[in-house]
Amino acid sequence: MNAQAPGAPTEAPTCYRHPDRETYVRCTRCDRYICPDCMRDAAVGHQCVECVREGNRTVRQPRTVFGGQVSATPVITYTLIALNVLAYVAQISRPRLVGEFMMVGVFTDRFGFVHPGGVADGEWYRLITAAFLHSPPDGGSFGITHILFNMWALWVIGPQLERVLGHWRFITLYLLSALGGSVLLYLVDPAGAAVGASGAIFGLFGAFFVIAKRMNAPAGGIVFLLVLNLVITFTVPGISWEGHVGGLLVGGALAAAYAYVPAAREQDGRRTVLHAAAGAAMLVLLVALVVVKTSQLAGMTAL
């Protein structure tokens, strides 16, 4: 049996990640030797890089009251505002963009004859692209105030909803509300034309009211704003009430699904799945309505 001779020098311990570096500090979690470059401060002593990384995986990320990831910056709201403004600049420089991307189900002339074009002719993109266009500066009684009001409302309400819902729930709510406004216009008045983010904005109004009631927060301000805008919608000529009401209905319904799904901590995973399913179900419903209406219009034009 070999034994180390008394007084013989012992081999100095080295870092497990850097074998050429001597160290006498151990990771308080895995007990391996670590050098200064591999040390990470812990509540007691130091931990190695791998233990810190593994620990971070098991730390529960903070969530909003409705299950979204906590974020201090409403990046989706700011992105939507930027896209609307860029689209407005583009349509001013090229006015024909409005006719190419506005919401219209079918094109009809003054004699009532239907011409190719519109959603019924396969241009489904109009259901969404119209929500990023607005009345041009010389657009009659609205003009630039159209985009100014919508962007003001998005700036005021958007960040609050985005912080409560999280990014993906908020963008889903916004886009489906915009789509809902276009779909109701298509169902009621397929020959009607419309542009603007108002359907999406009304969807945010409806969602804000539902969530405020769910959280027992004051809702008087949003009720006043909503009632005022509905009065304007039905009294001022030239406004697509279908777009506003459609967005309001979709936004309120989707927000109700977000707000009233069980919120117990152990059900966070299931809640996320149910929220995603609610958005998918709403999309399927809206698409189905468009398909049915398109089929009806095809039968009418074939006569």
PDB file of C-alpha atoms in Angstrom, residues 49-253:
ATOM      1  CA  VAL A  49     -21.981  29.435 -13.072  1.00  0.00           C
ATOM      2  CA  GLU A  50     -23.788  26.153 -13.721  1.00  0.00           C
ATOM      3  CA  CYS A  51     -25.544  26.117 -10.355  1.00  0.00           C
ATOM      4  CA  VAL A  52     -26.706  29.706 -10.824  1.00  0.00           C
ATOM      5  CA  ARG A  53     -28.030  28.870 -14.289  1.00  0.00           C
ATOM      6  CA  GLU A  54     -29.831  25.793 -13.009  1.00  0.00           C
ATOM      7  CA  GLY A  55     -31.311  27.764 -10.129  1.00  0.00           C
ATOM      8  CA  ASN A  56     -32.650  30.420 -12.473  1.00  0.00           C
ATOM      9  CA  ARG A  57     -34.555  27.770 -14.407  1.00  0.00           C
ATOM     10  CA  THR A  58     -36.496  26.792 -11.332  1.00  0.00           C
ATOM     11  CA  VAL A  59     -37.305  30.359 -10.262  1.00  0.00           C
ATOM     12  CA  ARG A  60     -40.926  31.230 -11.026  1.00  0.00           C
ATOM     13  CA  GLN A  61     -41.148  34.221 -13.337  1.00  0.00           C
ATOM     14  CA  PRO A  62     -43.408  37.024 -12.081  1.00  0.00           C
ATOM     15  CA  ARG A  63     -46.818  37.166 -13.740  1.00  0.00           C
ATOM     16  CA  THR A  64     -49.546  39.750 -14.002  1.00  0.00           C
ATOM     17  CA  VAL A  65     -52.923  39.145 -12.400  1.00  0.00           C
ATOM     18  CA  PHE A  66     -54.176  37.672 -15.711  1.00  0.00           C
ATOM     19  CA  GLY A  67     -51.147  35.472 -16.342  1.00  0.00           C
ATOM     20  CA  GLY A  68     -49.026  37.660 -18.620  1.00  0.00           C
ATOM     21  CA  GLN A  69     -45.321  38.202 -18.131  1.00  0.00           C
ATOM     22  CA  VAL A  70     -44.524  41.360 -16.203  1.00  0.00           C
ATOM     23  CA  SER A  71     -43.022  44.060 -18.428  1.00  0.00           C
ATOM     24  CA  ALA A  72     -42.371  47.689 -17.622  1.00  0.00           C
ATOM     25  CA  THR A  73     -42.294  48.786 -21.264  1.00  0.00           C
ATOM     26  CA  PRO A  74     -45.463  48.456 -23.405  1.00  0.00           C
ATOM     27  CA  VAL A  75     -43.552  47.606 -26.566  1.00  0.00           C
ATOM     28  CA  ILE A  76     -46.621  46.303 -28.423  1.00  0.00           C
ATOM     29  CA  THR A  77     -48.500  49.575 -27.898  1.00  0.00           C
ATOM     30  CA  TYR A  78     -45.563  51.635 -29.111  1.00  0.00           C
ATOM     31  CA  THR A  79     -45.083  49.336 -32.111  1.00  0.00           C
ATOM     32  CA  LEU A  80     -48.748  49.613 -33.105  1.00  0.00           C
ATOM     33  CA  ILE A  81     -48.616  53.402 -32.903  1.00  0.00           C
ATOM     34  CA  ALA A  82     -45.471  53.441 -35.037  1.00  0.00           C
ATOM     35  CA  LEU A  83     -47.055  51.159 -37.652  1.00  0.00           C
ATOM     36  CA  ASN A  84     -50.176  53.324 -37.862  1.00  0.00           C
ATOM     37  CA  VAL A  85     -48.126  56.492 -38.248  1.00  0.00           C
ATOM     38  CA  LEU A  86     -45.878  54.916 -40.896  1.00  0.00           C
ATOM     39  CA  ALA A  87     -48.932  53.690 -42.801  1.00  0.00           C
ATOM     40  CA  TYR A  88     -50.410  57.194 -42.647  1.00  0.00           C
ATOM     41  CA  VAL A  89     -47.242  58.720 -44.065  1.00  0.00           C
ATOM     42  CA  ALA A  90     -47.235  56.070 -46.813  1.00  0.00           C
ATOM     43  CA  GLN A  91     -50.850  56.715 -47.802  1.00  0.00           C
ATOM     44  CA  ILE A  92     -50.237  60.461 -47.934  1.00  0.00           C
ATOM     45  CA  SER A  93     -47.312  59.937 -50.300  1.00  0.00           C
ATOM     46  CA  ARG A  94     -49.262  57.369 -52.308  1.00  0.00           C
ATOM     47  CA  PRO A  95     -53.020  58.023 -51.993  1.00  0.00           C
ATOM     48  CA  ARG A  96     -53.963  54.968 -54.062  1.00  0.00           C
ATOM     49  CA  LEU A  97     -52.960  52.780 -51.108  1.00  0.00           C
ATOM     50  CA  VAL A  98     -56.279  53.614 -49.452  1.00  0.00           C
ATOM     51  CA  GLY A  99     -58.256  52.094 -52.303  1.00  0.00           C
ATOM     52  CA  GLU A 100     -55.958  49.084 -52.471  1.00  0.00           C
ATOM     53  CA  PHE A 101     -56.089  48.183 -48.772  1.00  0.00           C
ATOM     54  CA  MET A 102     -59.251  49.710 -47.278  1.00  0.00           C
ATOM     55  CA  MET A 103     -62.039  47.502 -45.950  1.00  0.00           C
ATOM     56  CA  VAL A 104     -64.651  46.808 -48.609  1.00  0.00           C
ATOM     57  CA  GLY A 105     -66.565  43.587 -49.195  1.00  0.00           C
ATOM     58  CA  VAL A 106     -67.599  44.127 -52.808  1.00  0.00           C
ATOM     59  CA  PHE A 107     -67.183  46.977 -55.243  1.00  0.00           C
ATOM     60  CA  THR A 108     -70.457  48.224 -56.702  1.00  0.00           C
ATOM     61  CA  ASP A 109     -71.068  51.029 -59.141  1.00  0.00           C
ATOM     62  CA  ARG A 110     -73.882  53.584 -58.932  1.00  0.00           C
ATOM     63  CA  PHE A 111     -76.146  51.208 -60.850  1.00  0.00           C
ATOM     64  CA  GLY A 112     -75.654  48.442 -58.278  1.00  0.00           C
ATOM     65  CA  PHE A 113     -73.495  46.191 -60.461  1.00  0.00           C
ATOM     66  CA  VAL A 114     -70.768  44.260 -58.639  1.00  0.00           C
ATOM     67  CA  HIS A 115     -67.181  44.528 -59.898  1.00  0.00           C
ATOM     68  CA  PRO A 116     -64.141  42.340 -59.056  1.00  0.00           C
ATOM     69  CA  GLY A 117     -62.330  43.335 -55.898  1.00  0.00           C
ATOM     70  CA  GLY A 118     -62.931  43.366 -52.196  1.00  0.00           C
ATOM     71  CA  VAL A 119     -63.094  40.635 -49.584  1.00  0.00           C
ATOM     72  CA  ALA A 120     -65.697  38.681 -51.548  1.00  0.00           C
ATOM     73  CA  ASP A 121     -63.218  38.479 -54.424  1.00  0.00           C
ATOM     74  CA  GLY A 122     -60.543  36.886 -52.252  1.00  0.00           C
ATOM     75  CA  GLU A 123     -58.874  40.018 -50.913  1.00  0.00           C
ATOM     76  CA  TRP A 124     -59.109  38.911 -47.282  1.00  0.00           C
ATOM     77  CA  TYR A 125     -56.136  41.037 -46.277  1.00  0.00           C
ATOM     78  CA  ARG A 126     -58.443  44.063 -46.358  1.00  0.00           C
ATOM     79  CA  LEU A 127     -60.052  42.824 -43.126  1.00  0.00           C
ATOM     80  CA  ILE A 128     -56.838  43.747 -41.272  1.00  0.00           C
ATOM     81  CA  THR A 129     -54.976  46.246 -43.455  1.00  0.00           C
ATOM     82  CA  ALA A 130     -57.886  48.684 -43.217  1.00  0.00           C
ATOM     83  CA  ALA A 131     -57.204  48.981 -39.468  1.00  0.00           C
ATOM     84  CA  PHE A 132     -53.830  50.602 -40.193  1.00  0.00           C
ATOM     85  CA  LEU A 133     -55.184  53.229 -42.601  1.00  0.00           C
ATOM     86  CA  HIS A 134     -56.964  56.482 -41.715  1.00  0.00           C
ATOM     87  CA  SER A 135     -58.739  59.382 -43.360  1.00  0.00           C
ATOM     88  CA  PRO A 136     -56.272  61.535 -45.325  1.00  0.00           C
ATOM     89  CA  PRO A 137     -55.650  65.145 -44.214  1.00  0.00           C
ATOM     90  CA  ASP A 138     -58.191  66.357 -46.787  1.00  0.00           C
ATOM     91  CA  GLY A 139     -60.669  63.618 -45.894  1.00  0.00           C
ATOM     92  CA  GLY A 140     -63.758  65.723 -45.377  1.00  0.00           C
ATOM     93  CA  SER A 141     -65.007  66.356 -41.838  1.00  0.00           C
ATOM     94  CA  PHE A 142     -62.502  63.996 -40.203  1.00  0.00           C
ATOM     95  CA  GLY A 143     -59.138  64.578 -41.828  1.00  0.00           C
ATOM     96  CA  ILE A 144     -56.114  64.199 -39.609  1.00  0.00           C
ATOM     97  CA  THR A 145     -58.262  64.159 -36.443  1.00  0.00           C
ATOM     98  CA  HIS A 146     -59.162  60.565 -37.329  1.00  0.00           C
ATOM     99  CA  ILE A 147     -55.686  59.188 -36.706  1.00  0.00           C
ATOM    100  CA  LEU A 148     -54.933  61.683 -33.937  1.00  0.00           C
ATOM    101  CA  PHE A 149     -57.858  60.509 -31.800  1.00  0.00           C
ATOM    102  CA  ASN A 150     -57.201  56.822 -32.408  1.00  0.00           C
ATOM    103  CA  MET A 151     -53.510  57.128 -31.577  1.00  0.00           C
ATOM    104  CA  TRP A 152     -54.283  59.224 -28.507  1.00  0.00           C
ATOM    105  CA  ALA A 153     -56.682  56.545 -27.263  1.00  0.00           C
ATOM    106  CA  LEU A 154     -54.137  53.818 -27.977  1.00  0.00           C
ATOM    107  CA  TRP A 155     -51.440  55.802 -26.151  1.00  0.00           C
ATOM    108  CA  VAL A 156     -53.645  56.301 -23.087  1.00  0.00           C
ATOM    109  CA  ILE A 157     -55.334  52.906 -22.775  1.00  0.00           C
ATOM    110  CA  GLY A 158     -52.888  50.593 -24.517  1.00  0.00           C
ATOM    111  CA  PRO A 159     -50.045  50.635 -21.947  1.00  0.00           C
ATOM    112  CA  GLN A 160     -52.415  49.949 -19.055  1.00  0.00           C
ATOM    113  CA  LEU A 161     -53.999  46.962 -20.774  1.00  0.00           C
ATOM    114  CA  GLU A 162     -50.695  45.621 -22.035  1.00  0.00           C
ATOM    115  CA  ARG A 163     -49.155  45.694 -18.562  1.00  0.00           C
ATOM    116  CA  VAL A 164     -52.151  43.845 -17.115  1.00  0.00           C
ATOM    117  CA  LEU A 165     -52.632  41.300 -19.907  1.00  0.00           C
ATOM    118  CA  GLY A 166     -49.072  40.804 -21.087  1.00  0.00           C
ATOM    119  CA  HIS A 167     -47.761  41.232 -24.625  1.00  0.00           C
ATOM    120  CA  TRP A 168     -49.323  38.352 -26.542  1.00  0.00           C
ATOM    121  CA  ARG A 169     -52.775  38.627 -24.954  1.00  0.00           C
ATOM    122  CA  PHE A 170     -52.830  42.346 -25.716  1.00  0.00           C
ATOM    123  CA  ILE A 171     -51.816  42.032 -29.375  1.00  0.00           C
ATOM    124  CA  THR A 172     -54.321  39.193 -29.832  1.00  0.00           C
ATOM    125  CA  LEU A 173     -57.064  41.359 -28.355  1.00  0.00           C
ATOM    126  CA  TYR A 174     -56.133  44.327 -30.545  1.00  0.00           C
ATOM    127  CA  LEU A 175     -55.942  42.453 -33.847  1.00  0.00           C
ATOM    128  CA  LEU A 176     -59.075  40.359 -33.261  1.00  0.00           C
ATOM    129  CA  SER A 177     -61.013  43.502 -32.305  1.00  0.00           C
ATOM    130  CA  ALA A 178     -59.899  45.134 -35.539  1.00  0.00           C
ATOM    131  CA  LEU A 179     -60.903  42.006 -37.434  1.00  0.00           C
ATOM    132  CA  GLY A 180     -64.260  41.893 -35.644  1.00  0.00           C
ATOM    133  CA  GLY A 181     -65.080  45.415 -36.790  1.00  0.00           C
ATOM    134  CA  SER A 182     -64.300  44.570 -40.396  1.00  0.00           C
ATOM    135  CA  VAL A 183     -66.290  41.334 -40.247  1.00  0.00           C
ATOM    136  CA  LEU A 184     -69.431  43.016 -38.921  1.00  0.00           C
ATOM    137  CA  LEU A 185     -69.200  45.616 -41.697  1.00  0.00           C
ATOM    138  CA  TYR A 186     -68.825  42.789 -44.213  1.00  0.00           C
ATOM    139  CA  LEU A 187     -71.876  41.016 -42.838  1.00  0.00           C
ATOM    140  CA  VAL A 188     -74.157  44.063 -42.642  1.00  0.00           C
ATOM    141  CA  ASP A 189     -72.975  46.237 -45.519  1.00  0.00           C
ATOM    142  CA  PRO A 190     -70.504  44.423 -47.802  1.00  0.00           C
ATOM    143  CA  ALA A 191     -70.496  47.354 -50.235  1.00  0.00           C
ATOM    144  CA  GLY A 192     -69.548  49.775 -47.442  1.00  0.00           C
ATOM    145  CA  ALA A 193     -65.983  51.076 -47.284  1.00  0.00           C
ATOM    146  CA  ALA A 194     -64.051  51.884 -44.124  1.00  0.00           C
ATOM    147  CA  VAL A 195     -60.581  52.622 -42.811  1.00  0.00           C
ATOM    148  CA  GLY A 196     -59.191  53.244 -39.352  1.00  0.00           C
ATOM    149  CA  ALA A 197     -58.098  51.620 -36.115  1.00  0.00           C
ATOM    150  CA  SER A 198     -61.411  52.529 -34.480  1.00  0.00           C
ATOM    151  CA  GLY A 199     -62.624  48.922 -34.345  1.00  0.00           C
ATOM    152  CA  ALA A 200     -59.496  47.927 -32.439  1.00  0.00           C
ATOM    153  CA  ILE A 201     -59.779  50.997 -30.194  1.00  0.00           C
ATOM    154  CA  PHE A 202     -63.390  50.173 -29.335  1.00  0.00           C
ATOM    155  CA  GLY A 203     -62.198  46.658 -28.550  1.00  0.00           C
ATOM    156  CA  LEU A 204     -59.736  48.167 -26.067  1.00  0.00           C
ATOM    157  CA  PHE A 205     -62.550  50.252 -24.575  1.00  0.00           C
ATOM    158  CA  GLY A 206     -64.639  47.126 -24.041  1.00  0.00           C
ATOM    159  CA  ALA A 207     -61.691  45.191 -22.620  1.00  0.00           C
ATOM    160  CA  PHE A 208     -60.769  48.019 -20.263  1.00  0.00           C
ATOM    161  CA  PHE A 209     -64.322  48.069 -18.870  1.00  0.00           C
ATOM    162  CA  VAL A 210     -64.465  44.278 -18.382  1.00  0.00           C
ATOM    163  CA  ILE A 211     -61.067  44.121 -16.699  1.00  0.00           C
ATOM    164  CA  ALA A 212     -61.799  47.128 -14.495  1.00  0.00           C
ATOM    165  CA  LYS A 213     -64.989  45.464 -13.268  1.00  0.00           C
ATOM    166  CA  ARG A 214     -63.139  42.179 -12.702  1.00  0.00           C
ATOM    167  CA  MET A 215     -60.501  43.965 -10.590  1.00  0.00           C
ATOM    168  CA  ASN A 216     -63.077  46.116  -8.751  1.00  0.00           C
ATOM    169  CA  ALA A 217     -61.376  49.233 -10.118  1.00  0.00           C
ATOM    170  CA  PRO A 218     -63.180  52.500 -10.987  1.00  0.00           C
ATOM    171  CA  ALA A 219     -64.755  52.264 -14.443  1.00  0.00           C
ATOM    172  CA  GLY A 220     -66.608  55.577 -14.621  1.00  0.00           C
ATOM    173  CA  GLY A 221     -64.044  57.201 -16.902  1.00  0.00           C
ATOM    174  CA  ILE A 222     -64.082  54.458 -19.526  1.00  0.00           C
ATOM    175  CA  VAL A 223     -67.888  54.264 -19.414  1.00  0.00           C
ATOM    176  CA  PHE A 224     -68.131  57.999 -20.110  1.00  0.00           C
ATOM    177  CA  LEU A 225     -65.616  57.747 -22.954  1.00  0.00           C
ATOM    178  CA  LEU A 226     -67.361  54.733 -24.429  1.00  0.00           C
ATOM    179  CA  VAL A 227     -70.855  56.246 -24.267  1.00  0.00           C
ATOM    180  CA  LEU A 228     -69.607  59.522 -25.773  1.00  0.00           C
ATOM    181  CA  ASN A 229     -68.001  57.706 -28.679  1.00  0.00           C
ATOM    182  CA  LEU A 230     -71.064  55.551 -29.279  1.00  0.00           C
ATOM    183  CA  VAL A 231     -73.222  58.686 -29.440  1.00  0.00           C
ATOM    184  CA  ILE A 232     -70.808  60.171 -31.980  1.00  0.00           C
ATOM    185  CA  THR A 233     -70.783  56.886 -33.893  1.00  0.00           C
ATOM    186  CA  PHE A 234     -74.549  56.858 -34.402  1.00  0.00           C
ATOM    187  CA  THR A 235     -75.113  60.590 -34.882  1.00  0.00           C
ATOM    188  CA  VAL A 236     -72.257  61.786 -37.085  1.00  0.00           C
ATOM    189  CA  PRO A 237     -72.621  60.880 -40.778  1.00  0.00           C
ATOM    190  CA  GLY A 238     -69.844  58.980 -42.483  1.00  0.00           C
ATOM    191  CA  ILE A 239     -68.842  56.793 -39.525  1.00  0.00           C
ATOM    192  CA  SER A 240     -68.943  53.018 -39.830  1.00  0.00           C
ATOM    193  CA  TRP A 241     -70.931  51.987 -36.774  1.00  0.00           C
ATOM    194  CA  GLU A 242     -70.425  48.361 -37.758  1.00  0.00           C
ATOM    195  CA  GLY A 243     -66.676  48.669 -37.327  1.00  0.00           C
ATOM    196  CA  HIS A 244     -67.011  50.270 -33.911  1.00  0.00           C
ATOM    197  CA  VAL A 245     -69.644  47.884 -32.575  1.00  0.00           C
ATOM    198  CA  GLY A 246     -67.919  44.820 -34.016  1.00  0.00           C
ATOM    199  CA  GLY A 247     -64.654  45.750 -32.347  1.00  0.00           C
ATOM    200  CA  LEU A 248     -66.418  46.487 -29.073  1.00  0.00           C
ATOM    201  CA  LEU A 249     -68.170  43.104 -29.007  1.00  0.00           C
ATOM    202  CA  VAL A 250     -65.050  41.102 -29.834  1.00  0.00           C
ATOM    203  CA  GLY A 251     -62.819  43.032 -27.424  1.00  0.00           C
ATOM    204  CA  GLY A 252     -65.293  42.713 -24.572  1.00  0.00           C
ATOM    205  CA  ALA A 253     -65.867  38.997 -25.162  1.00  0.00           C
TER     206      ALA A 253
END
